[in-house]
């Protein structure tokens, strides 16, 4: 069974979104499926366009966490 958690936090400097699950996870260094790579590349590009940061943490058997930080106008990353 996979448990998911979505967290959205805002502050004066920006917004943080965290999505994590307890699923099968994966080894990011070994991702070879084009659709998965394309999905992460697309997310990374969209976050970059708003001067944000994207972090993906995962390991086999441990689930996956994706974190996005988007600064509000006038704040840096």
mmCIF file of C-alpha atoms in Angstrom:
data_model
loop_
_atom_site.group_PDB
_atom_site.id
_atom_site.type_symbol
_atom_site.label_atom_id
_atom_site.label_comp_id
_atom_site.label_asym_id
_atom_site.label_seq_id
_atom_site.Cartn_x
_atom_site.Cartn_y
_atom_site.Cartn_z
ATOM 1 C CA UNK A 1 0.000 0.000 0.000
ATOM 2 C CA UNK A 2 1.288 3.438 -0.928
ATOM 3 C CA UNK A 3 0.597 6.409 1.321
ATOM 4 C CA UNK A 4 0.715 9.891 -0.214
ATOM 5 C CA UNK A 5 1.126 13.269 1.430
ATOM 6 C CA UNK A 6 0.757 16.671 -0.206
ATOM 7 C CA UNK A 7 1.899 19.759 1.662
ATOM 8 C CA UNK A 8 1.605 23.371 0.525
ATOM 9 C CA UNK A 9 3.171 26.079 2.662
ATOM 10 C CA UNK A 10 3.309 29.792 1.987
ATOM 11 C CA UNK A 11 5.377 32.556 3.496
ATOM 12 C CA UNK A 12 6.233 36.157 2.687
ATOM 13 C CA UNK A 13 9.173 34.950 0.594
ATOM 14 C CA UNK A 14 7.559 32.156 -1.398
ATOM 15 C CA UNK A 15 5.578 28.951 -1.686
ATOM 16 C CA UNK A 16 6.749 25.395 -1.052
ATOM 17 C CA UNK A 17 4.968 22.347 -2.435
ATOM 18 C CA UNK A 18 5.968 18.878 -1.283
ATOM 19 C CA UNK A 19 4.476 15.653 -2.611
ATOM 20 C CA UNK A 20 5.689 12.343 -1.185
ATOM 21 C CA UNK A 21 4.615 8.754 -1.201
ATOM 22 C CA UNK A 22 5.661 5.460 0.330
ATOM 23 C CA UNK A 23 5.527 3.600 -2.983
ATOM 24 C CA UNK A 24 8.176 1.485 -4.661
ATOM 25 C CA UNK A 25 10.479 4.436 -5.348
ATOM 26 C CA UNK A 26 13.296 4.353 -7.900
ATOM 27 C CA UNK A 27 16.998 5.025 -8.300
ATOM 28 C CA UNK A 28 17.217 8.461 -9.981
ATOM 29 C CA UNK A 29 20.652 7.614 -11.386
ATOM 30 C CA UNK A 30 19.191 4.653 -13.268
ATOM 31 C CA UNK A 31 16.079 6.242 -14.778
ATOM 32 C CA UNK A 32 16.112 5.346 -18.453
ATOM 33 C CA UNK A 33 12.444 5.543 -19.417
ATOM 34 C CA UNK A 34 12.037 8.516 -21.786
ATOM 35 C CA UNK A 35 8.587 9.454 -20.472
ATOM 36 C CA UNK A 36 9.816 9.642 -16.881
ATOM 37 C CA UNK A 37 12.855 11.695 -17.921
ATOM 38 C CA UNK A 38 10.648 13.923 -20.057
ATOM 39 C CA UNK A 39 8.251 14.446 -17.143
ATOM 40 C CA UNK A 40 11.030 15.519 -14.758
ATOM 41 C CA UNK A 41 12.635 17.662 -17.452
ATOM 42 C CA UNK A 42 9.307 19.395 -18.088
ATOM 43 C CA UNK A 43 8.748 20.033 -14.362
ATOM 44 C CA UNK A 44 12.287 21.349 -13.985
ATOM 45 C CA UNK A 45 11.868 23.745 -16.909
ATOM 46 C CA UNK A 46 8.546 25.098 -15.635
ATOM 47 C CA UNK A 47 9.969 25.702 -12.165
ATOM 48 C CA UNK A 48 13.037 27.395 -13.686
ATOM 49 C CA UNK A 49 10.776 29.794 -15.600
ATOM 50 C CA UNK A 50 9.489 31.185 -12.284
ATOM 51 C CA UNK A 51 12.982 31.246 -10.705
ATOM 52 C CA UNK A 52 12.149 28.303 -8.464
ATOM 53 C CA UNK A 53 13.869 25.107 -7.385
ATOM 54 C CA UNK A 54 12.887 21.474 -7.921
ATOM 55 C CA UNK A 55 14.203 18.573 -5.856
ATOM 56 C CA UNK A 56 13.389 14.913 -6.395
ATOM 57 C CA UNK A 57 14.413 12.367 -3.777
ATOM 58 C CA UNK A 58 13.739 8.691 -4.234
ATOM 59 C CA UNK A 59 15.239 5.300 -3.570
ATOM 60 C CA UNK A 60 14.015 1.786 -4.324
ATOM 61 C CA UNK A 61 11.587 0.553 -1.692
ATOM 62 C CA UNK A 62 11.507 3.926 0.097
ATOM 63 C CA UNK A 63 9.072 6.010 -1.923
ATOM 64 C CA UNK A 64 9.560 9.337 -3.645
ATOM 65 C CA UNK A 65 9.429 12.984 -2.634
ATOM 66 C CA UNK A 66 9.165 15.912 -5.043
ATOM 67 C CA UNK A 67 9.702 19.398 -3.607
ATOM 68 C CA UNK A 68 9.147 22.687 -5.402
ATOM 69 C CA UNK A 69 10.069 26.123 -4.071
ATOM 70 C CA UNK A 70 8.719 29.171 -5.891
ATOM 71 C CA UNK A 71 9.790 32.593 -4.650
ATOM 72 C CA UNK A 72 7.317 35.432 -4.636
ATOM 73 C CA UNK A 73 8.192 38.497 -6.741
ATOM 74 C CA UNK A 74 11.003 40.490 -5.165
ATOM 75 C CA UNK A 75 12.544 37.441 -3.442
ATOM 76 C CA UNK A 76 15.420 35.270 -4.643
ATOM 77 C CA UNK A 77 15.668 31.456 -4.606
#
